[in-house]
Amino acid sequence: MGLWDQCVKQLKGELTSAEFNTWILPLQARVDGRLMRLLAPNRFVLDWTQKHYERRLLDLCAEFSEGAIAQIVFEVGGLDKEAPIIPGYSRFETPPPAPDLDERRSSANLNADFTFDTFVEGKSNQIARAASMQIAQNPGTAYNPLFVYGGVGLGKTHLMHALGNVILASNPNARVVYLHSERFVAEMIKALQHNRIEEFKKTYRSVNALLIDDVQFFAGKERSQEEFFHTFNALFESRQQIVLSSDRFPKEVVGLEERLKSRFGWGLTVSIDPPDLETSVAILHCKASQLGVELPEDVAFFVGKRIRSNIRELEGALRRLVANSQFTGKPITMEFAKHALKDVLAAQDKQVSIENIQKTVAEYFKLRTSDLLSAKRSRSLARPRQIAMALSKELTKHSLPEIGNAFGGRDHTTVLHATRKIKSLRESDAAVEEDYKNLLRILNS
Amino acid sequence: MHAQSADIGVNTTNPQLHLPIELRREPTLAEYLPGPNAEAVEAISAMAAGSGEPFLFLFGSPGTGKTHLLQAACLDAAQRGLKTHFIPLGTEGLEPEILENLERSDLVAIDDLEAIAGDANWERTLFAFFNQIRAHGNRLLIAAGSAPDSLPLTLADLRSRLQWGPRYCLIPLNDAECERLLIQSAAHRGMRLSDDVIRHIMHYSARDPSSLMTLIARLDSISLREQRQPTIRLVRSAMLEESPDR
């Protein structure tokens, strides 16, 4: 048994299993003369381990090595497969000639499974899909930038990947980078720390298509916004394609500089709304066939009807159903689905989500969900929005600030005002009372 | 730590040190009595073996064994040479920086998610981490007291990602299963429990796996010290012992 293994075995007996699992198990050791190098995956784990366990580790090392090891050095490292600091560049010094599509896709951070073929079209997303398709065929010329917005889990990311995959496949020289905005910020900070900011700038300003997901996470990060602003300009001027996504309309992203907001609206802005029932059912069939399973029509309708908030949750329920069927060896039938999904559905029944309320209210008043979240304040929008807020207060356990946040980042006092306003209107205005009661019934059914 | 031990020890002439080391047996997947949760255990075992779902969400009331399963999965994966991390978010002093680079591990198990719900910085970091580990093709196992829909999260983006995989609600064991657990875990420690002892425990102890396993560990400790098989008297002593830090 190696020296480190002996230490690990001893500590396993001394520490609680949680301490052992969290702090000792991830460490890797290398003996280097009279030195024991301990590699921790990051600075935080390093500091914590050093603070709490260094003395004991030193004693153990000295004991088991009979005095041969006199010092422990903690370092960050040990998780191999060092990711390239900047995507798009291979981690090899000289890139291998003519990388194949798989390699190009992986260095572009694109997922091969997200294609237009696997994107199920419906009324709620057809414009976004058509625009993405057109851009994929004529990048840099059709619409620039393309800005896709909509709620969580509705397929924005899928569309961006699909678009990127088409550009890569149709042009062997095209350089595409897909990146979540958080990652852009993290990469920039890393580049600054390692004195590689020039390389960072060069990389992002020389791509043929830059796809940035969830730009609302740039909010409040001035240095990143500044850098992104210049990247945007460089790409735009050289007619390279920019595609952005967000949870709301460009002008309504809070904490973003005006000059960025206005640029985001220069090209085409399209929304994706929650899927209607038929689209949900089609999505379920599509995902099921990807998992190699045939889903009976009535089961697909049952799941689609019960889970309305977003596509990720639909997929989660389907995966649970398939796992359950494989585990028990039983075919997926209606009875089976009701039983297998009972805890998923119970959670749904217990908790009406804000997203669900927004969707239901929007449908009821024949509006789009994105309108409810927008900054527009016309009477035709303001009243339904207030009703949705009041329903959120009544039917969910969310706090006022959480509700405000879910309605396009509004202040909690706005929610409070809405609940009071609706309460008094329900007493004085029969139409409001009827709408409210109808909505309550729909949401509770 | 063992305030009462002097009163219960018969053999006081040479009392051995009985620190709660016996409690610190490593959690294993085999030791978890699946009962009604067999499907969840199988899904977690598959993840620990480097196959199965990329992401799984586990929830259930306290004492249903979420922490046990997470830790067991990590240990199991580590024994196969996989890189794993167990992150109990309820640990005091933990900062979001602990997740840095961990997307490159084969399996990350995050426990007590509710501990950080509502903390904007943590939620954003977890959200970014979720995207990262998925992009790296590695596996993530998350446990919390309640389902993603009921957690007081403020970031809808995080919530929807937590809904992305299969979720399993761990169901508490019924009395018959609890009895089986008692017998099984006593047998692991070389003890045989009489029907009277089992009945006594089932009447007077909290009947969740975590409490029962702790009780068995204490009983084992006392039984070793007194050099005799467990009796109702020893069970009473074990129940009286101050709860050691686990």
Coordinates of C-alpha atoms in Angstrom, one line a residue, chain A residues 217-405:
Chain A
F217 CA -26.1 37.5 -17.0
F218 CA -23.9 40.3 -18.3
A219 CA -26.0 42.6 -16.0
G220 CA -23.9 44.7 -13.7
K221 CA -20.5 43.4 -15.0
E222 CA -19.2 46.6 -16.5
R223 CA -15.7 45.4 -17.6
S224 CA -17.3 42.4 -19.4
Q225 CA -19.8 44.6 -21.0
E226 CA -17.1 46.9 -22.2
E227 CA -15.1 44.0 -23.7
F228 CA -18.2 42.5 -25.2
F229 CA -19.2 45.8 -26.7
H230 CA -15.9 46.0 -28.6
T231 CA -16.1 42.4 -29.7
F232 CA -19.6 43.0 -31.0
N233 CA -18.5 46.0 -32.9
A234 CA -15.5 44.2 -34.5
L235 CA -17.7 41.3 -35.6
F236 CA -20.5 43.5 -36.8
E237 CA -18.2 45.7 -38.9
S238 CA -16.6 42.7 -40.5
R239 CA -20.0 41.2 -41.2
Q240 CA -19.6 38.2 -39.0
Q241 CA -22.7 36.7 -37.5
I242 CA -23.7 37.4 -33.9
V243 CA -26.5 35.5 -32.2
L244 CA -27.7 36.4 -28.7
S245 CA -30.3 35.0 -26.4
S246 CA -32.0 36.3 -23.3
D247 CA -35.0 35.8 -21.1
R248 CA -36.4 39.1 -22.1
F249 CA -36.6 41.7 -24.8
P250 CA -33.2 43.6 -25.4
K251 CA -34.5 46.9 -24.1
E252 CA -35.7 45.3 -20.9
V253 CA -32.6 43.6 -19.8
V254 CA -31.9 45.3 -16.5
G255 CA -28.3 46.3 -15.7
L256 CA -27.1 46.4 -19.3
E257 CA -25.5 49.5 -20.8
E258 CA -27.7 51.4 -23.1
R259 CA -25.3 51.2 -26.0
L260 CA -25.3 47.4 -25.8
K261 CA -29.1 47.2 -25.5
S262 CA -29.5 49.4 -28.6
R263 CA -27.0 47.2 -30.6
F264 CA -28.8 44.1 -29.6
G265 CA -31.9 45.4 -31.3
W266 CA -30.1 46.3 -34.6
G267 CA -30.9 43.1 -36.3
L268 CA -33.9 40.8 -35.9
T269 CA -35.5 40.2 -32.5
V270 CA -37.7 37.1 -32.2
S271 CA -39.4 35.5 -29.2
I272 CA -40.1 31.9 -28.2
D273 CA -43.2 31.3 -26.1
P274 CA -44.1 28.2 -24.1
P275 CA -45.3 25.4 -26.4
D276 CA -49.0 24.7 -26.9
L277 CA -50.3 21.2 -26.1
E278 CA -49.8 19.8 -29.6
T279 CA -46.2 21.0 -29.7
S280 CA -45.5 19.5 -26.2
V281 CA -46.8 16.2 -27.4
A282 CA -44.7 16.4 -30.6
I283 CA -41.6 17.2 -28.4
L284 CA -42.3 14.2 -26.2
H285 CA -42.5 11.9 -29.2
C286 CA -39.3 13.3 -30.6
K287 CA -37.4 12.9 -27.3
A288 CA -38.8 9.5 -26.8
S289 CA -37.6 8.3 -30.2
Q290 CA -34.1 9.7 -29.4
L291 CA -34.2 7.5 -26.3
G292 CA -35.3 4.6 -28.5
V293 CA -38.7 4.3 -27.0
E294 CA -42.2 4.5 -28.5
L295 CA -44.6 6.6 -26.5
P296 CA -48.3 5.8 -26.8
E297 CA -50.4 8.8 -27.9
D298 CA -52.6 9.0 -24.8
V299 CA -49.5 8.9 -22.5
A300 CA -47.9 11.7 -24.5
F301 CA -51.1 13.8 -24.2
F302 CA -51.4 13.0 -20.5
V303 CA -47.8 14.1 -19.8
G304 CA -48.0 17.1 -22.1
K305 CA -51.2 18.3 -20.5
R306 CA -49.9 18.0 -16.9
I307 CA -46.5 19.5 -17.4
R308 CA -46.9 22.9 -19.0
S309 CA -44.2 25.1 -17.7
N310 CA -41.1 24.2 -19.8
I311 CA -39.5 21.7 -22.1
R312 CA -36.7 20.6 -19.7
E313 CA -39.4 19.5 -17.2
L314 CA -41.2 17.6 -20.0
E315 CA -37.9 15.8 -20.8
G316 CA -37.2 15.2 -17.1
A317 CA -40.6 13.5 -16.7
L318 CA -40.1 11.4 -19.9
R319 CA -36.7 10.2 -18.7
R320 CA -38.2 9.2 -15.4
L321 CA -40.9 7.3 -17.2
V322 CA -38.4 5.5 -19.5
A323 CA -36.1 4.7 -16.5
N324 CA -39.1 3.2 -14.6
S325 CA -40.2 1.2 -17.6
Q326 CA -36.7 -0.2 -18.1
F327 CA -36.3 -0.9 -14.4
T328 CA -39.6 -2.8 -14.0
G329 CA -39.7 -4.3 -17.5
K330 CA -43.2 -3.0 -17.9
P331 CA -44.5 -1.3 -21.1
I332 CA -45.4 2.3 -20.9
T333 CA -49.2 2.6 -20.6
M334 CA -51.5 5.2 -19.2
E335 CA -51.9 3.4 -15.9
F336 CA -48.1 2.9 -15.8
A337 CA -47.4 6.6 -16.5
K338 CA -49.8 7.8 -13.8
H339 CA -48.1 5.6 -11.3
A340 CA -44.5 6.2 -12.4
L341 CA -44.9 10.0 -12.5
K342 CA -47.0 10.4 -9.3
D343 CA -44.4 12.3 -7.4
V344 CA -43.6 14.5 -10.3
L345 CA -47.3 15.2 -10.8
A346 CA -47.9 15.6 -7.1
A347 CA -45.3 18.3 -7.0
Q348 CA -47.1 19.9 -10.0
D349 CA -50.4 19.7 -8.3
K350 CA -49.2 21.1 -5.0
Q351 CA -47.3 24.0 -6.5
V352 CA -48.5 26.2 -9.3
S353 CA -45.4 27.9 -10.7
I354 CA -45.2 31.5 -11.6
E355 CA -44.3 30.5 -15.1
N356 CA -47.5 28.5 -15.3
I357 CA -49.6 31.5 -14.0
Q358 CA -48.0 33.8 -16.5
K359 CA -48.7 31.4 -19.3
T360 CA -52.3 30.8 -18.3
V361 CA -53.0 34.5 -17.8
A362 CA -51.4 35.3 -21.1
E363 CA -53.5 32.6 -22.9
Y364 CA -56.7 33.8 -21.1
F365 CA -56.2 37.4 -22.2
K366 CA -54.9 36.4 -25.6
L367 CA -51.5 38.0 -25.0
R368 CA -48.0 36.6 -25.2
T369 CA -46.1 35.7 -22.1
S370 CA -43.3 37.9 -23.1
D371 CA -45.7 40.9 -23.1
L372 CA -46.5 40.3 -19.4
L373 CA -42.8 40.4 -18.7
S374 CA -42.1 43.5 -20.8
A375 CA -41.8 47.1 -19.6
K376 CA -44.9 48.1 -21.6
R377 CA -47.5 49.8 -19.4
S378 CA -50.6 50.1 -21.6
R379 CA -53.9 49.3 -19.8
S380 CA -54.4 46.2 -21.9
L381 CA -51.2 44.7 -20.6
A382 CA -51.0 46.3 -17.1
R383 CA -54.3 44.8 -15.8
P384 CA -53.5 41.2 -16.9
R385 CA -50.0 41.6 -15.5
Q386 CA -51.4 42.8 -12.1
I387 CA -53.8 39.9 -12.1
A388 CA -51.0 37.5 -12.8
M389 CA -49.0 39.0 -9.9
A390 CA -51.9 38.8 -7.5
L391 CA -52.4 35.1 -8.5
S392 CA -48.7 34.4 -8.0
K393 CA -49.0 35.9 -4.5
E394 CA -52.0 33.8 -3.7
L395 CA -51.1 30.5 -5.3
T396 CA -47.3 30.2 -4.8
K397 CA -45.1 30.5 -1.8
H398 CA -42.8 33.0 -3.5
S399 CA -41.9 36.2 -1.8
L400 CA -42.8 39.6 -3.2
P401 CA -39.3 40.3 -4.5
E402 CA -39.2 36.8 -6.1
I403 CA -42.4 37.5 -7.9
G404 CA -41.3 40.9 -9.0
N405 CA -38.1 39.4 -10.3

